[in-house]
Tab-separated table of C-alpha atoms in Angstrom:
chain	number	residue	atom	x	y	z
A	224	UNK	CA	236.201	88.223	206.675
A	225	UNK	CA	232.672	89.347	207.307
A	226	UNK	CA	230.237	88.726	204.384
A	227	UNK	CA	227.891	91.875	205.183
A	228	UNK	CA	229.212	94.651	202.839
A	229	UNK	CA	228.014	95.802	199.676
A	230	UNK	CA	229.288	99.356	198.159
A	231	UNK	CA	232.508	100.311	196.555
A	232	UNK	CA	235.216	102.245	198.367
A	233	UNK	CA	234.685	105.458	195.990
A	234	UNK	CA	231.299	105.572	196.915
A	235	UNK	CA	231.555	106.295	200.454
A	236	UNK	CA	234.680	107.308	200.570
A	237	UNK	CA	235.223	110.892	198.717
A	238	UNK	CA	232.772	110.244	196.121
A	239	UNK	CA	229.578	112.018	197.125
A	240	UNK	CA	229.641	115.934	197.935
A	241	UNK	CA	229.469	117.064	201.550
A	242	UNK	CA	226.012	118.147	202.709
A	243	UNK	CA	225.788	121.482	202.947
A	244	UNK	CA	223.832	123.735	205.050
A	245	UNK	CA	220.680	124.406	203.057
A	246	UNK	CA	220.111	120.922	203.352
A	247	UNK	CA	219.478	121.588	207.276
A	248	UNK	CA	217.617	123.242	210.060
A	249	UNK	CA	218.134	122.473	213.885
A	250	UNK	CA	216.030	120.063	216.375
A	251	UNK	CA	216.111	118.997	219.929
A	252	UNK	CA	217.350	114.870	220.086
A	253	UNK	CA	215.000	112.584	222.127
A	254	UNK	CA	216.385	109.660	224.334
A	255	UNK	CA	214.797	105.973	225.202
A	256	UNK	CA	216.478	105.040	228.281
A	257	UNK	CA	217.055	101.833	229.310
A	258	UNK	CA	218.539	100.742	232.608
A	259	UNK	CA	221.915	99.910	232.838
A	260	UNK	CA	222.483	96.087	233.365
A	261	UNK	CA	225.727	94.128	234.324
A	262	UNK	CA	227.590	91.669	231.726
A	263	UNK	CA	226.320	87.743	232.651
A	264	UNK	CA	229.240	85.381	232.183
A	265	UNK	CA	228.978	82.017	231.440
A	266	UNK	CA	229.373	79.232	233.455
A	267	UNK	CA	229.531	76.446	231.275
A	268	UNK	CA	232.993	76.873	230.087
A	269	UNK	CA	236.058	79.536	231.311
A	270	UNK	CA	236.569	79.992	227.041
A	271	UNK	CA	233.040	81.637	226.693
A	272	UNK	CA	233.457	84.225	229.130
A	273	UNK	CA	236.358	87.084	227.893
A	274	UNK	CA	236.496	89.492	230.802
A	275	UNK	CA	238.103	92.373	228.803
A	276	UNK	CA	235.112	92.145	226.403
A	277	UNK	CA	232.599	92.533	229.116
A	278	UNK	CA	234.465	95.524	230.651
A	279	UNK	CA	234.083	97.027	226.932
A	280	UNK	CA	229.834	96.169	226.765
A	281	UNK	CA	229.580	97.141	230.232
A	282	UNK	CA	230.999	100.439	229.429
A	283	UNK	CA	228.108	101.055	226.653
A	284	UNK	CA	225.677	99.755	228.230
A	285	UNK	CA	227.000	102.294	231.271
A	286	UNK	CA	226.401	105.047	228.368
A	287	UNK	CA	223.516	104.323	226.743
A	288	UNK	CA	221.588	104.143	229.777
A	289	UNK	CA	222.559	107.311	230.798
A	290	UNK	CA	219.662	110.006	230.367
A	291	UNK	CA	221.751	112.922	229.079
A	292	UNK	CA	223.551	110.802	226.409
A	293	UNK	CA	221.624	112.900	223.620
A	294	UNK	CA	222.900	116.373	226.024
A	295	UNK	CA	226.417	114.901	225.584
A	296	UNK	CA	225.789	114.605	221.842
A	297	UNK	CA	224.654	118.153	221.487
A	298	UNK	CA	221.028	119.158	222.551
A	299	UNK	CA	220.865	119.956	218.942
A	300	UNK	CA	221.305	118.562	216.210
A	301	UNK	CA	220.797	119.472	212.436
A	302	UNK	CA	217.496	118.858	211.682
A	303	UNK	CA	217.260	117.814	207.147
A	304	UNK	CA	214.475	118.727	205.158
A	305	UNK	CA	211.657	116.086	205.264
A	306	UNK	CA	212.178	115.173	201.369
A	307	UNK	CA	216.009	115.205	201.710
A	308	UNK	CA	215.674	112.761	205.074
A	309	UNK	CA	213.055	111.163	203.211
A	310	UNK	CA	215.272	110.144	200.598
A	311	UNK	CA	218.055	109.517	202.725
A	312	UNK	CA	216.050	106.081	204.279
A	313	UNK	CA	214.269	105.600	201.692
A	314	UNK	CA	217.801	104.308	200.543
A	315	UNK	CA	218.525	102.901	203.690
A	316	UNK	CA	215.721	100.782	203.525
A	317	UNK	CA	216.625	99.620	199.466
A	318	UNK	CA	219.535	98.686	200.344
A	319	UNK	CA	218.382	96.515	203.916
A	320	UNK	CA	215.578	95.207	201.372
A	321	UNK	CA	218.270	94.311	198.795
A	322	UNK	CA	221.261	92.238	200.981
A	323	UNK	CA	219.059	91.451	203.462
A	324	UNK	CA	216.017	90.060	202.289
A	325	UNK	CA	214.916	87.824	205.547
A	326	UNK	CA	215.683	91.013	207.925
A	327	UNK	CA	214.700	93.180	206.307
A	328	UNK	CA	210.946	91.305	205.895
A	329	UNK	CA	211.590	91.011	209.004
A	330	UNK	CA	211.321	94.584	210.036
A	331	UNK	CA	208.136	95.748	208.264
A	332	UNK	CA	206.111	94.749	211.675
A	333	UNK	CA	208.351	97.589	213.344
A	334	UNK	CA	207.684	101.127	214.361
A	335	UNK	CA	208.278	103.449	211.183
A	336	UNK	CA	210.620	105.073	213.397
A	337	UNK	CA	212.691	101.805	214.829
A	338	UNK	CA	212.696	100.552	210.686
A	339	UNK	CA	213.889	103.856	209.300
A	340	UNK	CA	216.859	103.669	212.440
A	341	UNK	CA	217.538	99.752	212.117
A	342	UNK	CA	218.024	100.613	208.443
A	343	UNK	CA	220.410	103.446	208.816
A	344	UNK	CA	222.265	101.857	211.420
A	345	UNK	CA	222.246	98.748	208.880
A	346	UNK	CA	223.920	100.400	205.980
A	347	UNK	CA	226.734	102.034	208.379
A	348	UNK	CA	228.169	98.581	208.917
A	349	UNK	CA	227.612	97.195	205.458
A	350	UNK	CA	229.923	99.893	204.624
A	351	UNK	CA	231.927	99.713	207.337
A	352	UNK	CA	232.649	96.337	206.395
A	353	UNK	CA	233.021	97.171	202.782
A	354	UNK	CA	236.086	98.980	203.522
A	355	UNK	CA	238.381	96.202	204.258
A	356	UNK	CA	236.220	93.173	202.224
A	357	UNK	CA	234.751	95.159	199.267
A	358	UNK	CA	235.540	94.437	195.756
A	359	UNK	CA	237.896	97.727	196.063
A	360	UNK	CA	239.887	96.709	199.625
A	361	UNK	CA	243.090	95.878	197.589
A	362	UNK	CA	243.258	100.060	198.304
A	363	UNK	CA	243.079	99.680	202.292
A	364	UNK	CA	245.217	101.537	204.185
A	365	UNK	CA	244.868	102.286	208.489
A	366	UNK	CA	244.600	106.492	206.910
A	367	UNK	CA	241.965	104.544	205.489
A	368	UNK	CA	240.403	103.702	208.504
A	369	UNK	CA	241.420	106.652	210.310
A	370	UNK	CA	239.216	108.789	207.941
A	371	UNK	CA	235.902	106.539	208.052
A	372	UNK	CA	236.664	107.110	212.193
A	373	UNK	CA	236.636	110.795	211.709
A	374	UNK	CA	233.470	110.514	209.848
A	375	UNK	CA	231.580	108.861	212.217
A	376	UNK	CA	232.385	111.539	214.763
A	377	UNK	CA	231.087	113.795	212.247
A	378	UNK	CA	228.074	111.800	211.622
A	379	UNK	CA	227.713	112.040	215.991
A	380	UNK	CA	228.490	115.771	216.114
A	381	UNK	CA	225.585	116.316	213.062
A	382	UNK	CA	227.861	117.056	210.472
A	383	UNK	CA	226.606	114.390	208.150
A	384	UNK	CA	229.196	113.854	204.971
A	385	UNK	CA	226.355	112.462	202.312
A	386	UNK	CA	222.790	111.436	202.342
A	387	UNK	CA	223.429	107.469	203.953
A	388	UNK	CA	225.392	109.673	207.129
A	389	UNK	CA	222.740	111.741	207.777
A	390	UNK	CA	220.394	108.975	208.275
A	391	UNK	CA	222.665	107.361	211.008
A	392	UNK	CA	222.728	110.900	212.447
A	393	UNK	CA	219.212	111.555	212.678
A	394	UNK	CA	218.915	107.998	214.331
A	395	UNK	CA	221.545	109.230	216.909
A	396	UNK	CA	218.816	112.049	217.757
A	397	UNK	CA	216.069	110.294	218.443
A	398	UNK	CA	217.958	107.492	220.252
A	399	UNK	CA	220.743	106.758	223.203
A	400	UNK	CA	223.057	105.661	220.548
A	401	UNK	CA	226.548	105.841	222.414
A	402	UNK	CA	229.206	106.327	219.882
A	403	UNK	CA	232.295	103.147	221.537
A	404	UNK	CA	230.118	100.374	219.674
A	405	UNK	CA	230.878	101.860	216.239
A	406	UNK	CA	234.389	102.309	216.774
A	407	UNK	CA	234.555	99.402	218.103
A	408	UNK	CA	233.323	98.156	214.930
A	409	UNK	CA	236.142	99.770	213.172
A	410	UNK	CA	238.809	98.902	215.138
A	411	UNK	CA	237.856	94.938	214.284
A	412	UNK	CA	238.123	96.394	210.893
A	413	UNK	CA	241.357	97.013	211.768
A	414	UNK	CA	242.116	93.581	213.327
A	415	UNK	CA	241.175	91.971	209.816
A	416	UNK	CA	244.166	94.333	208.446
A	417	UNK	CA	246.874	93.614	209.983
A	418	UNK	CA	245.910	89.645	211.741
A	419	UNK	CA	244.996	86.390	209.698
A	420	UNK	CA	245.461	83.899	212.652
A	421	UNK	CA	243.766	83.600	215.586
A	422	UNK	CA	245.642	81.485	218.395
A	423	UNK	CA	242.568	80.630	220.704
A	424	UNK	CA	239.512	81.426	220.739
A	425	UNK	CA	239.280	84.083	223.294
A	426	UNK	CA	241.831	85.951	220.461
A	427	UNK	CA	238.770	85.033	217.776
A	428	UNK	CA	235.993	85.951	220.419
A	429	UNK	CA	237.476	89.100	220.575
A	430	UNK	CA	237.531	89.811	216.825
A	431	UNK	CA	234.440	88.856	216.864
A	432	UNK	CA	232.887	91.222	219.176
A	433	UNK	CA	234.184	93.802	217.691
A	434	UNK	CA	232.877	93.172	213.887
A	435	UNK	CA	229.622	92.079	215.167
A	436	UNK	CA	228.507	92.012	218.570
A	437	UNK	CA	228.516	95.482	218.126
A	438	UNK	CA	225.991	95.469	216.072
A	439	UNK	CA	223.737	94.105	218.750
A	440	UNK	CA	224.836	96.519	221.234
A	441	UNK	CA	223.795	99.723	218.716
A	442	UNK	CA	220.328	97.875	218.133
A	443	UNK	CA	219.278	97.318	221.673
A	444	UNK	CA	217.741	100.939	222.005
A	445	UNK	CA	216.184	100.769	218.582
A	446	UNK	CA	214.785	97.359	219.137
A	447	UNK	CA	212.811	98.084	222.245
A	448	UNK	CA	212.081	96.039	225.308
A	449	UNK	CA	208.848	94.960	226.229
A	450	UNK	CA	207.585	96.649	229.412
A	451	UNK	CA	206.196	93.417	230.585
A	452	UNK	CA	209.227	91.041	230.084
A	453	UNK	CA	210.385	89.453	233.079
A	454	UNK	CA	213.799	88.686	231.228
A	455	UNK	CA	216.331	91.366	233.028
A	456	UNK	CA	217.616	94.195	230.897
A	457	UNK	CA	220.602	92.341	232.265
A	458	UNK	CA	220.212	89.012	229.978
A	459	UNK	CA	218.914	91.386	226.905
A	460	UNK	CA	221.970	93.278	226.394
A	461	UNK	CA	223.801	89.812	226.493
A	462	UNK	CA	221.728	88.289	224.216
A	463	UNK	CA	222.082	91.141	221.949
A	464	UNK	CA	225.511	90.432	221.977
A	465	UNK	CA	225.826	86.420	221.962
A	466	UNK	CA	222.992	86.505	218.879
A	467	UNK	CA	226.220	88.862	217.304
A	468	UNK	CA	228.850	86.212	218.344
A	469	UNK	CA	226.627	83.400	217.063
A	470	UNK	CA	225.841	85.384	213.408
A	471	UNK	CA	229.660	85.956	213.212
A	472	UNK	CA	230.957	82.192	214.459
A	473	UNK	CA	228.742	81.028	211.912
A	474	UNK	CA	229.767	83.233	208.533
A	475	UNK	CA	233.702	82.355	209.670
A	476	UNK	CA	232.325	78.194	209.602
A	477	UNK	CA	230.757	78.682	206.234
A	478	UNK	CA	233.658	80.550	204.587
A	479	UNK	CA	236.402	78.483	205.608
A	480	UNK	CA	236.816	77.521	202.383
A	481	UNK	CA	236.666	80.771	200.437
A	482	UNK	CA	239.031	82.361	203.632
A	483	UNK	CA	242.119	79.829	203.137
A	484	UNK	CA	242.110	80.503	199.519
A	485	UNK	CA	242.744	84.538	200.914
A	486	UNK	CA	245.763	83.024	202.467
A	487	UNK	CA	243.561	83.380	206.140
A	488	UNK	CA	242.285	81.177	208.823
A	489	UNK	CA	239.910	82.250	211.546
A	490	UNK	CA	239.567	79.491	213.397
A	491	UNK	CA	241.452	78.670	216.777
A	492	UNK	CA	244.867	77.931	216.309
A	493	UNK	CA	245.270	75.548	219.434
A	494	UNK	CA	242.107	73.917	218.704
A	495	UNK	CA	243.688	72.632	215.149
A	496	UNK	CA	245.933	71.452	217.087
A	497	UNK	CA	243.787	69.542	219.388
A	498	UNK	CA	242.308	67.606	216.442
A	499	UNK	CA	245.768	66.781	214.746
A	500	UNK	CA	245.079	69.398	212.406
A	501	UNK	CA	246.778	72.803	211.299
A	502	UNK	CA	246.879	75.402	208.680
A	503	UNK	CA	247.765	73.216	206.032
A	504	UNK	CA	245.261	70.990	206.389
A	505	UNK	CA	242.776	73.642	205.390
A	506	UNK	CA	244.889	74.742	202.596
A	507	UNK	CA	244.736	71.313	201.606
A	508	UNK	CA	240.980	71.516	201.199
A	509	UNK	CA	240.563	67.846	202.323
A	510	UNK	CA	238.024	67.123	204.770
A	511	UNK	CA	238.834	63.826	206.564
A	512	UNK	CA	237.046	62.739	209.769
A	513	UNK	CA	239.307	64.655	211.890
A	514	UNK	CA	238.253	67.411	210.320
A	515	UNK	CA	234.649	66.546	210.803
A	516	UNK	CA	235.043	65.542	214.372
A	517	UNK	CA	236.683	69.293	214.572
A	518	UNK	CA	233.975	71.356	212.722
A	519	UNK	CA	230.821	69.791	214.991
A	520	UNK	CA	232.735	71.022	217.712
A	521	UNK	CA	232.935	74.528	216.126
A	522	UNK	CA	228.929	73.706	215.106
A	523	UNK	CA	228.548	73.177	218.666
A	524	UNK	CA	229.977	76.049	220.385
A	525	UNK	CA	227.809	78.588	217.805
A	526	UNK	CA	224.896	77.016	218.483
A	527	UNK	CA	225.747	77.541	222.321
A	528	UNK	CA	225.663	81.049	221.799
A	529	UNK	CA	222.146	81.540	219.714
A	530	UNK	CA	220.586	79.237	222.153
A	531	UNK	CA	221.831	82.448	224.721
A	532	UNK	CA	220.136	84.291	222.590
A	533	UNK	CA	216.687	83.395	222.355
A	534	UNK	CA	215.487	84.414	226.003
A	535	UNK	CA	216.478	88.275	225.198
A	536	UNK	CA	214.900	87.670	221.764
A	537	UNK	CA	211.394	87.356	222.857
A	538	UNK	CA	211.846	89.998	225.745
A	539	UNK	CA	212.620	92.910	222.897
A	540	UNK	CA	209.024	94.879	222.257
A	541	UNK	CA	206.856	93.001	220.374
A	542	UNK	CA	206.983	94.382	217.016
A	543	UNK	CA	210.939	94.122	217.007
A	544	UNK	CA	210.863	90.323	217.529
A	545	UNK	CA	210.307	88.835	214.160
A	546	UNK	CA	213.368	90.413	212.691
A	547	UNK	CA	215.939	88.771	215.009
A	548	UNK	CA	214.643	85.338	215.338
A	549	UNK	CA	214.273	85.250	211.454
A	550	UNK	CA	218.431	86.080	211.808
A	551	UNK	CA	218.792	84.093	214.254
A	552	UNK	CA	216.813	80.658	212.737
A	553	UNK	CA	218.484	81.937	209.322
A	554	UNK	CA	221.766	81.367	210.694
A	555	UNK	CA	221.235	78.074	212.446
A	556	UNK	CA	219.970	77.194	208.980
A	557	UNK	CA	223.712	77.723	208.173
A	558	UNK	CA	225.278	75.436	210.540
A	559	UNK	CA	222.696	72.729	209.619
A	560	UNK	CA	223.648	73.113	205.660
A	561	UNK	CA	226.880	73.053	206.650
A	562	UNK	CA	226.029	69.193	208.631
A	563	UNK	CA	224.219	68.166	205.202
A	564	UNK	CA	227.073	69.212	203.106
A	565	UNK	CA	228.849	66.222	205.514
A	566	UNK	CA	230.899	68.804	207.243
A	567	UNK	CA	232.695	70.180	204.180
A	568	UNK	CA	232.885	73.826	204.483
A	569	UNK	CA	236.161	73.840	202.548
A	570	UNK	CA	235.193	72.933	198.783
A	571	UNK	CA	231.600	73.916	199.191
A	572	UNK	CA	229.669	77.209	200.612
A	573	UNK	CA	226.914	76.243	202.655
A	574	UNK	CA	223.368	77.799	202.110
A	575	UNK	CA	220.171	78.769	202.728
A	576	UNK	CA	218.201	78.785	199.515
A	577	UNK	CA	215.096	81.244	198.974
A	578	UNK	CA	212.389	78.352	199.491
A	579	UNK	CA	213.947	77.920	202.500
A	580	UNK	CA	214.442	81.376	203.284
A	581	UNK	CA	210.982	82.044	203.211
A	582	UNK	CA	209.318	79.508	204.977
A	583	UNK	CA	211.637	80.537	208.422
A	584	UNK	CA	209.611	83.383	208.299
A	585	UNK	CA	206.522	82.019	210.242
A	586	UNK	CA	208.673	80.248	212.103
A	587	UNK	CA	210.205	83.261	212.967
A	588	UNK	CA	206.636	85.444	213.798
A	589	UNK	CA	205.781	82.300	215.624
A	590	UNK	CA	208.463	82.100	217.870
A	591	UNK	CA	208.526	85.689	217.985
A	592	UNK	CA	204.972	85.628	219.545
A	593	UNK	CA	204.898	82.151	221.133
A	594	UNK	CA	208.269	82.613	222.762
A	595	UNK	CA	207.430	85.584	224.539
A	596	UNK	CA	204.439	84.216	226.321
A	597	UNK	CA	205.897	81.009	227.580
A	598	UNK	CA	208.714	83.603	229.456
A	599	UNK	CA	205.512	85.263	231.283
A	600	UNK	CA	204.262	82.106	232.098
C-alpha cells in the first residue's frame, strides 16, 4: 500500500538492455565505517518494541559497521564511463525532483557524493514499490519479485542491468551499505501480495519495518553522523528506523479509504475491535464517533515515532539534516490534515498543499540547525 512508486513494470523488468562490458572499467570500493549500535526498545508500551524486528536491525547495523564490508562485496567493482555515470545519476535526480519535491530540495545542501547516493537509493525503492502498487501491478507474481531480488544481487556484485541500477552499484561501492535492508524491502512487497489484514500492531509493525523502516537503515551510512554529536550511534540508527515506521503509519492512515476500495485494511484488527469497529465499518466509509476516537489513538502512535526520530535527525552530519527534517515535518502535517478533515480518511485523502510544503522548508532548515545546537547544551 506504499505510495512511493513511479515507474511502469516494463521500464525496469526486461524493457532496458543490460549494461555491456563496453560501459565499464574497474575501481576499488571505499567505505565509511560507523560504530555498531544496540537496539533501544520503547519503555512506554510493550507494543512499540518488536523483538524479531530489533534482531534484524541489529544484524544490519553490525554488517554496515564492519570495516571489511566493501571487501566482501568485492574489492573491485565496475567503474563506469564518466558520461554514462553522470547521466545515470542525473536520471535519479530527476525522478526524486519530480516525485519527492520537498525531500529533493532538502538534499541540495548535502555534498555532491551524498546527494547522488541518496537519489540512487530513492529510485531503487520507488521501482521496488512500483512492482506491487504500480499501474502494471496486476501482472505481479512471486516470480517477478524473485527476479527482482536476483537483479538486486547482481547490482551488489557489480553486474547492473540498466542505467538506474548502475547508479546504485556505484553508490554501494562508496558507502558501507549492506544488502539485507534491500532484501527486506522486497520481502515487504511479498507480504503485500499475500496479506491484506494485520491481526495486531506487532504484525503491522513488521510490515512497516519491511517497506519503510529499511529505508532509514539504507540511508544512515550515506547521510553520515556529525563527529561532535552527543547522541549515541545506537540512538541514531534507531531514529532512522522510527522515522520510517512513522512515515508508513502515516501513509496507512492517509490512505485508509483508497485501500478499502481495493479490499485492504492495514489497521490492527484487534484495536478496531477494542473500539467496537470492524472491516465493515471501514468499507461503509462512514465516519462515526467511534471511528474518530480510534483514529485519535492511531495518530498519537504515529506522532510518538516521529518524536523518537527527532534526536537522531539532528545528530546526522549537518549537511544531511535538512531533507530528513523536511520529511519528518511533512508527514507530521499529513497527520494534522487528517485531524483538520475531522478524521475523515474514509472519503477524503489528507494532503499538504504546495504552499504549505514550501513553508515547511525554511522551518525544516531552522530545526536542522537549532535542534542540533540544543543537543550540545
